[in-house]
PDB file of C-alpha atoms in Angstrom:
ATOM      1  CA  MET A   1      13.654 -20.029  -4.840  1.00  0.00           C
ATOM      2  CA  ASN A   2      15.977 -20.002  -1.830  1.00  0.00           C
ATOM      3  CA  ARG A   3      18.541 -17.715  -3.455  1.00  0.00           C
ATOM      4  CA  ALA A   4      19.470 -14.826  -1.143  1.00  0.00           C
ATOM      5  CA  ILE A   5      18.515 -11.294  -2.207  1.00  0.00           C
ATOM      6  CA  ASP A   6      20.276  -8.113  -1.125  1.00  0.00           C
ATOM      7  CA  LEU A   7      18.330  -5.020  -2.166  1.00  0.00           C
ATOM      8  CA  TYR A   8      18.618  -2.625   0.755  1.00  0.00           C
ATOM      9  CA  CYS A   9      21.326  -0.685   2.513  1.00  0.00           C
ATOM     10  CA  GLU A  10      20.754  -2.160   5.949  1.00  0.00           C
ATOM     11  CA  ARG A  11      21.444  -5.728   4.790  1.00  0.00           C
ATOM     12  CA  VAL A  12      25.139  -6.561   4.893  1.00  0.00           C
ATOM     13  CA  GLY A  13      24.903 -10.362   4.692  1.00  0.00           C
ATOM     14  CA  PRO A  14      22.607 -13.287   3.804  1.00  0.00           C
ATOM     15  CA  GLY A  15      21.650 -14.286   7.358  1.00  0.00           C
ATOM     16  CA  LEU A  16      18.349 -13.992   9.183  1.00  0.00           C
ATOM     17  CA  TRP A  17      17.741 -10.674  10.929  1.00  0.00           C
ATOM     18  CA  ALA A  18      20.363  -8.931   8.819  1.00  0.00           C
ATOM     19  CA  GLU A  19      17.771  -6.176   8.369  1.00  0.00           C
ATOM     20  CA  PRO A  20      16.440  -5.643  11.902  1.00  0.00           C
ATOM     21  CA  LEU A  21      14.921  -2.193  11.313  1.00  0.00           C
ATOM     22  CA  ASN A  22      13.458  -3.145   7.959  1.00  0.00           C
ATOM     23  CA  ALA A  23      11.964  -6.279   9.510  1.00  0.00           C
ATOM     24  CA  LEU A  24      10.640  -4.872  12.780  1.00  0.00           C
ATOM     25  CA  THR A  25       9.070  -1.748  11.277  1.00  0.00           C
ATOM     26  CA  ASN A  26       6.599  -4.005   9.483  1.00  0.00           C
ATOM     27  CA  LEU A  27       4.867  -4.166  12.842  1.00  0.00           C
ATOM     28  CA  ALA A  28       3.523  -0.734  11.890  1.00  0.00           C
ATOM     29  CA  PHE A  29       1.316  -2.438   9.298  1.00  0.00           C
ATOM     30  CA  ILE A  30       0.097  -4.895  11.913  1.00  0.00           C
ATOM     31  CA  LEU A  31      -0.707  -2.002  14.253  1.00  0.00           C
ATOM     32  CA  ALA A  32      -2.550  -0.204  11.447  1.00  0.00           C
ATOM     33  CA  GLY A  33      -4.527  -3.371  10.760  1.00  0.00           C
ATOM     34  CA  ILE A  34      -5.445  -3.790  14.419  1.00  0.00           C
ATOM     35  CA  LEU A  35      -6.596  -0.171  14.656  1.00  0.00           C
ATOM     36  CA  LEU A  36      -8.706  -0.686  11.538  1.00  0.00           C
ATOM     37  CA  VAL A  37     -10.251  -3.827  13.027  1.00  0.00           C
ATOM     38  CA  VAL A  38     -11.174  -1.819  16.131  1.00  0.00           C
ATOM     39  CA  ALA A  39     -12.673   0.928  13.955  1.00  0.00           C
ATOM     40  CA  LEU A  40     -14.614  -1.650  11.958  1.00  0.00           C
ATOM     41  CA  ARG A  41     -16.073  -3.199  15.094  1.00  0.00           C
ATOM     42  CA  ARG A  42     -17.312   0.237  16.157  1.00  0.00           C
ATOM     43  CA  ALA A  43     -18.747   1.118  12.743  1.00  0.00           C
ATOM     44  CA  ASP A  44     -22.337   0.876  11.564  1.00  0.00           C
ATOM     45  CA  PRO A  45     -23.660  -2.634  10.855  1.00  0.00           C
ATOM     46  CA  ALA A  46     -23.592  -2.015   7.092  1.00  0.00           C
ATOM     47  CA  VAL A  47     -19.876  -1.238   7.292  1.00  0.00           C
ATOM     48  CA  ARG A  48     -19.133  -4.185   9.562  1.00  0.00           C
ATOM     49  CA  GLN A  49     -20.855  -6.529   7.125  1.00  0.00           C
ATOM     50  CA  ASP A  50     -19.091  -5.097   4.072  1.00  0.00           C
ATOM     51  CA  PRO A  51     -16.753  -7.780   2.669  1.00  0.00           C
ATOM     52  CA  ALA A  52     -14.716  -5.139   0.850  1.00  0.00           C
ATOM     53  CA  MET A  53     -13.713  -3.529   4.144  1.00  0.00           C
ATOM     54  CA  THR A  54     -12.774  -6.891   5.586  1.00  0.00           C
ATOM     55  CA  ALA A  55     -10.667  -7.580   2.503  1.00  0.00           C
ATOM     56  CA  LEU A  56      -8.842  -4.248   2.685  1.00  0.00           C
ATOM     57  CA  ILE A  57      -8.059  -4.659   6.377  1.00  0.00           C
ATOM     58  CA  GLY A  58      -6.970  -8.244   5.824  1.00  0.00           C
ATOM     59  CA  LEU A  59      -4.606  -7.107   3.086  1.00  0.00           C
ATOM     60  CA  VAL A  60      -3.067  -4.473   5.373  1.00  0.00           C
ATOM     61  CA  LEU A  61      -2.268  -7.211   7.881  1.00  0.00           C
ATOM     62  CA  VAL A  62      -0.969  -9.570   5.194  1.00  0.00           C
ATOM     63  CA  ILE A  63       1.230  -6.802   3.771  1.00  0.00           C
ATOM     64  CA  GLY A  64       2.911  -6.505   7.163  1.00  0.00           C
ATOM     65  CA  ILE A  65       3.433 -10.251   7.400  1.00  0.00           C
ATOM     66  CA  GLY A  66       4.650 -10.642   3.826  1.00  0.00           C
ATOM     67  CA  SER A  67       7.041  -7.712   3.957  1.00  0.00           C
ATOM     68  CA  GLY A  68       8.333  -8.929   7.316  1.00  0.00           C
ATOM     69  CA  LEU A  69       9.076 -12.359   5.850  1.00  0.00           C
ATOM     70  CA  PHE A  70      10.887 -10.746   2.932  1.00  0.00           C
ATOM     71  CA  HIS A  71      13.152  -8.623   5.117  1.00  0.00           C
ATOM     72  CA  ILE A  72      13.869 -11.491   7.514  1.00  0.00           C
ATOM     73  CA  PHE A  73      14.623 -14.216   4.965  1.00  0.00           C
ATOM     74  CA  ALA A  74      15.418 -12.090   1.873  1.00  0.00           C
ATOM     75  CA  GLN A  75      14.968 -14.997  -0.537  1.00  0.00           C
ATOM     76  CA  VAL A  76      13.266 -15.277  -3.906  1.00  0.00           C
ATOM     77  CA  TRP A  77      10.147 -16.980  -2.526  1.00  0.00           C
ATOM     78  CA  THR A  78       9.566 -14.170  -0.060  1.00  0.00           C
ATOM     79  CA  VAL A  79       9.408 -11.628  -2.878  1.00  0.00           C
ATOM     80  CA  LEU A  80       5.991 -13.010  -3.782  1.00  0.00           C
ATOM     81  CA  ALA A  81       4.849 -12.757  -0.160  1.00  0.00           C
ATOM     82  CA  ASP A  82       5.927  -9.127  -0.257  1.00  0.00           C
ATOM     83  CA  VAL A  83       4.618  -7.850  -3.591  1.00  0.00           C
ATOM     84  CA  ILE A  84       1.395  -9.812  -4.175  1.00  0.00           C
ATOM     85  CA  PRO A  85      -0.565  -8.410  -1.178  1.00  0.00           C
ATOM     86  CA  ILE A  86       0.577  -4.884  -2.088  1.00  0.00           C
ATOM     87  CA  ALA A  87      -0.585  -5.321  -5.677  1.00  0.00           C
ATOM     88  CA  LEU A  88      -3.927  -6.735  -4.539  1.00  0.00           C
ATOM     89  CA  PHE A  89      -4.482  -3.788  -2.189  1.00  0.00           C
ATOM     90  CA  ILE A  90      -3.702  -1.284  -4.954  1.00  0.00           C
ATOM     91  CA  LEU A  91      -6.050  -2.942  -7.447  1.00  0.00           C
ATOM     92  CA  LEU A  92      -8.900  -3.493  -4.979  1.00  0.00           C
ATOM     93  CA  TYR A  93      -8.682   0.045  -3.621  1.00  0.00           C
ATOM     94  CA  MET A  94      -8.619   1.471  -7.148  1.00  0.00           C
ATOM     95  CA  TYR A  95     -11.783  -0.440  -8.009  1.00  0.00           C
ATOM     96  CA  LEU A  96     -13.573   0.622  -4.832  1.00  0.00           C
ATOM     97  CA  ALA A  97     -12.525   4.262  -5.221  1.00  0.00           C
ATOM     98  CA  LEU A  98     -13.770   4.427  -8.793  1.00  0.00           C
ATOM     99  CA  ARG A  99     -16.999   2.591  -7.978  1.00  0.00           C
ATOM    100  CA  ARG A 100     -17.958   3.970  -4.585  1.00  0.00           C
ATOM    101  CA  LEU A 101     -16.367   7.414  -4.486  1.00  0.00           C
ATOM    102  CA  VAL A 102     -16.134   8.558  -8.109  1.00  0.00           C
ATOM    103  CA  GLY A 103     -19.327   6.688  -9.052  1.00  0.00           C
ATOM    104  CA  LEU A 104     -18.226   5.144 -12.337  1.00  0.00           C
ATOM    105  CA  PRO A 105     -20.235   2.295 -13.872  1.00  0.00           C
ATOM    106  CA  LEU A 106     -18.864  -1.207 -13.526  1.00  0.00           C
ATOM    107  CA  TRP A 107     -17.178  -1.198 -16.938  1.00  0.00           C
ATOM    108  CA  GLY A 108     -15.418   2.082 -16.129  1.00  0.00           C
ATOM    109  CA  CYS A 109     -14.102   0.712 -12.845  1.00  0.00           C
ATOM    110  CA  LEU A 110     -12.808  -2.444 -14.493  1.00  0.00           C
ATOM    111  CA  ALA A 111     -11.191  -0.376 -17.247  1.00  0.00           C
ATOM    112  CA  GLY A 112      -9.456   1.824 -14.661  1.00  0.00           C
ATOM    113  CA  VAL A 113      -8.146  -1.207 -12.793  1.00  0.00           C
ATOM    114  CA  ALA A 114      -6.982  -2.737 -16.081  1.00  0.00           C
ATOM    115  CA  VAL A 115      -5.052   0.431 -16.964  1.00  0.00           C
ATOM    116  CA  VAL A 116      -3.323   0.455 -13.575  1.00  0.00           C
ATOM    117  CA  LEU A 117      -2.499  -3.233 -13.901  1.00  0.00           C
ATOM    118  CA  LEU A 118      -1.174  -2.792 -17.440  1.00  0.00           C
ATOM    119  CA  LEU A 119       1.039   0.140 -16.475  1.00  0.00           C
ATOM    120  CA  THR A 120       2.513  -1.714 -13.504  1.00  0.00           C
ATOM    121  CA  VAL A 121       3.370  -4.634 -15.791  1.00  0.00           C
ATOM    122  CA  VAL A 122       4.775  -2.662 -18.733  1.00  0.00           C
ATOM    123  CA  MET A 123       6.527   0.293 -17.106  1.00  0.00           C
ATOM    124  CA  PRO A 124       9.025  -1.572 -14.879  1.00  0.00           C
ATOM    125  CA  SER A 125      10.966  -2.558 -18.003  1.00  0.00           C
ATOM    126  CA  VAL A 126      11.491   1.150 -18.723  1.00  0.00           C
ATOM    127  CA  PHE A 127      11.752   2.833 -15.331  1.00  0.00           C
ATOM    128  CA  GLY A 128      12.447   0.006 -12.886  1.00  0.00           C
ATOM    129  CA  PHE A 129      10.111  -1.817 -10.535  1.00  0.00           C
ATOM    130  CA  SER A 130       9.848   0.695  -7.704  1.00  0.00           C
ATOM    131  CA  VAL A 131       9.423   3.812  -9.808  1.00  0.00           C
ATOM    132  CA  ALA A 132       6.921   2.170 -12.135  1.00  0.00           C
ATOM    133  CA  THR A 133       4.773   0.222  -9.698  1.00  0.00           C
ATOM    134  CA  TYR A 134       4.604   2.755  -6.916  1.00  0.00           C
ATOM    135  CA  GLY A 135       4.693   5.722  -9.281  1.00  0.00           C
ATOM    136  CA  VAL A 136       1.541   4.419 -10.931  1.00  0.00           C
ATOM    137  CA  ALA A 137      -0.087   3.985  -7.520  1.00  0.00           C
ATOM    138  CA  LEU A 138       0.857   7.560  -6.565  1.00  0.00           C
ATOM    139  CA  ALA A 139      -0.489   8.934  -9.846  1.00  0.00           C
ATOM    140  CA  ALA A 140      -3.758   7.050  -9.316  1.00  0.00           C
ATOM    141  CA  MET A 141      -4.124   8.441  -5.793  1.00  0.00           C
ATOM    142  CA  LEU A 142      -3.478  11.988  -7.007  1.00  0.00           C
ATOM    143  CA  ALA A 143      -5.910  11.610  -9.906  1.00  0.00           C
ATOM    144  CA  VAL A 144      -8.740  10.171  -7.810  1.00  0.00           C
ATOM    145  CA  GLY A 145      -8.130  12.461  -4.831  1.00  0.00           C
ATOM    146  CA  GLY A 146      -7.795  15.526  -7.049  1.00  0.00           C
ATOM    147  CA  PHE A 147     -10.970  14.739  -8.957  1.00  0.00           C
ATOM    148  CA  LEU A 148     -12.950  14.134  -5.792  1.00  0.00           C
ATOM    149  CA  HIS A 149     -11.682  17.272  -4.062  1.00  0.00           C
ATOM    150  CA  PHE A 150     -11.550  19.812  -6.888  1.00  0.00           C
ATOM    151  CA  GLY A 151     -14.198  18.337  -9.159  1.00  0.00           C
ATOM    152  CA  ARG A 152     -16.768  17.042  -6.712  1.00  0.00           C
ATOM    153  CA  ARG A 153     -15.900  18.647  -3.362  1.00  0.00           C
ATOM    154  CA  HIS A 154     -16.234  15.124  -2.012  1.00  0.00           C
ATOM    155  CA  PRO A 155     -15.082  14.767   1.622  1.00  0.00           C
ATOM    156  CA  ALA A 156     -12.893  11.789   0.708  1.00  0.00           C
ATOM    157  CA  GLY A 157     -10.806  13.924  -1.648  1.00  0.00           C
ATOM    158  CA  PRO A 158      -8.630  15.718   0.921  1.00  0.00           C
ATOM    159  CA  ALA A 159      -8.020  12.490   2.824  1.00  0.00           C
ATOM    160  CA  ILE A 160      -6.813  10.679  -0.298  1.00  0.00           C
ATOM    161  CA  LEU A 161      -4.655  13.649  -1.314  1.00  0.00           C
ATOM    162  CA  THR A 162      -3.121  13.698   2.158  1.00  0.00           C
ATOM    163  CA  ALA A 163      -2.360  10.007   1.859  1.00  0.00           C
ATOM    164  CA  ALA A 164      -0.814  10.666  -1.554  1.00  0.00           C
ATOM    165  CA  GLY A 165       1.427  13.358  -0.069  1.00  0.00           C
ATOM    166  CA  VAL A 166       2.664  11.010   2.647  1.00  0.00           C
ATOM    167  CA  PHE A 167       3.155   8.299   0.044  1.00  0.00           C
ATOM    168  CA  ALA A 168       5.229  10.645  -2.131  1.00  0.00           C
ATOM    169  CA  ILE A 169       7.579  11.300   0.803  1.00  0.00           C
ATOM    170  CA  SER A 170       7.656   7.584   1.532  1.00  0.00           C
ATOM    171  CA  LEU A 171       8.538   6.740  -2.074  1.00  0.00           C
ATOM    172  CA  ALA A 172      11.323   9.327  -2.076  1.00  0.00           C
ATOM    173  CA  LEU A 173      12.798   7.746   1.054  1.00  0.00           C
ATOM    174  CA  ARG A 174      12.553   4.273  -0.471  1.00  0.00           C
ATOM    175  CA  THR A 175      14.347   5.483  -3.588  1.00  0.00           C
ATOM    176  CA  ALA A 176      17.063   7.178  -1.508  1.00  0.00           C
ATOM    177  CA  ASP A 177      17.916   4.025   0.461  1.00  0.00           C
ATOM    178  CA  LEU A 178      20.881   2.845  -1.614  1.00  0.00           C
ATOM    179  CA  PRO A 179      22.172   6.256  -2.805  1.00  0.00           C
ATOM    180  CA  LEU A 180      22.445   7.425   0.817  1.00  0.00           C
ATOM    181  CA  CYS A 181      23.902   4.142   2.068  1.00  0.00           C
ATOM    182  CA  ALA A 182      27.459   5.429   2.506  1.00  0.00           C
ATOM    183  CA  ALA A 183      26.286   8.348   4.624  1.00  0.00           C
ATOM    184  CA  LEU A 184      23.478   6.492   6.420  1.00  0.00           C
ATOM    185  CA  PRO A 185      24.368   2.794   6.880  1.00  0.00           C
ATOM    186  CA  ILE A 186      20.978   1.880   8.349  1.00  0.00           C
ATOM    187  CA  GLY A 187      19.326   3.112   5.176  1.00  0.00           C
ATOM    188  CA  THR A 188      15.956   4.797   4.784  1.00  0.00           C
ATOM    189  CA  HIS A 189      13.792   1.843   3.789  1.00  0.00           C
ATOM    190  CA  PHE A 190      12.436   1.371   7.316  1.00  0.00           C
ATOM    191  CA  LEU A 191      10.842   4.830   7.018  1.00  0.00           C
ATOM    192  CA  TRP A 192       9.026   3.570   3.933  1.00  0.00           C
ATOM    193  CA  HIS A 193       7.330   0.989   6.143  1.00  0.00           C
ATOM    194  CA  LEU A 194       6.362   3.452   8.861  1.00  0.00           C
ATOM    195  CA  LEU A 195       4.923   6.029   6.464  1.00  0.00           C
ATOM    196  CA  ASN A 196       3.157   3.459   4.318  1.00  0.00           C
ATOM    197  CA  ALA A 197       1.401   2.064   7.371  1.00  0.00           C
ATOM    198  CA  VAL A 198      -0.009   5.571   7.831  1.00  0.00           C
ATOM    199  CA  VAL A 199      -0.991   5.688   4.146  1.00  0.00           C
ATOM    200  CA  LEU A 200      -2.813   2.348   4.229  1.00  0.00           C
ATOM    201  CA  TYR A 201      -4.585   3.267   7.461  1.00  0.00           C
ATOM    202  CA  ARG A 202      -5.670   6.612   6.015  1.00  0.00           C
ATOM    203  CA  LEU A 203      -6.891   5.133   2.746  1.00  0.00           C
ATOM    204  CA  THR A 204      -8.786   2.276   4.378  1.00  0.00           C
ATOM    205  CA  SER A 205     -10.402   4.398   7.069  1.00  0.00           C
ATOM    206  CA  THR A 206     -11.455   6.882   4.384  1.00  0.00           C
ATOM    207  CA  MET A 207     -13.118   4.121   2.386  1.00  0.00           C
ATOM    208  CA  MET A 208     -14.728   2.851   5.568  1.00  0.00           C
ATOM    209  CA  THR A 209     -16.211   6.292   6.250  1.00  0.00           C
ATOM    210  CA  HIS A 210     -17.126   7.518   2.782  1.00  0.00           C
ATOM    211  CA  GLY A 211     -17.298   4.449   0.567  1.00  0.00           C
ATOM    212  CA  GLN A 212     -20.597   2.933   1.615  1.00  0.00           C
ATOM    213  CA  ARG A 213     -22.921   4.768  -0.725  1.00  0.00           C
ATOM    214  CA  GLY A 214     -21.829   3.036  -3.902  1.00  0.00           C
ATOM    215  CA  LEU A 215     -21.972  -0.588  -4.826  1.00  0.00           C
ATOM    216  CA  ALA A 216     -19.062  -3.020  -4.628  1.00  0.00           C
TER     217      ALA A 216
END
């Protein structure tokens, strides 16, 4: 569990703080979480009392902490701290989007979440972890956002599609980290953190604004 992991260009050794940019840019998630807390406190009582919103915001904060631990310590145990909160956010947001925005019945929401979960478990063996896991998340965002915007003219559609566009750029930068390492020794992974903080803020604030009509 304490075995050192070296996955990113910026890391050149096993020591603490060998990835300063990758570690410190996780503060962007903390900032996004704080801004969401402020927005929640100013929202209507129904929104403030919504446990789903509290859970989403809490996961944004935990994502920042978990990813920070991973990039500071870079050991096997920190992988779980990094990936579990991300997976929980993806699955919870998928459920809420299908239930509250698309308006599917409970069984349809659970089926959609199950499909996303299944794909993120099966596809890494074919395409690799990053492409599979985050590619599935991107496809889900495009599908939900596209349906809401073009099929329903729902105001949440453009916001989710915008978040998907930022996420696509973010994923491209994450993928380019090692291939560009020789030309850019600091890597590009830190940009993944900065852009994803924007994505999580956008998605959560959109659910906070438009996701109160359905049932959790």
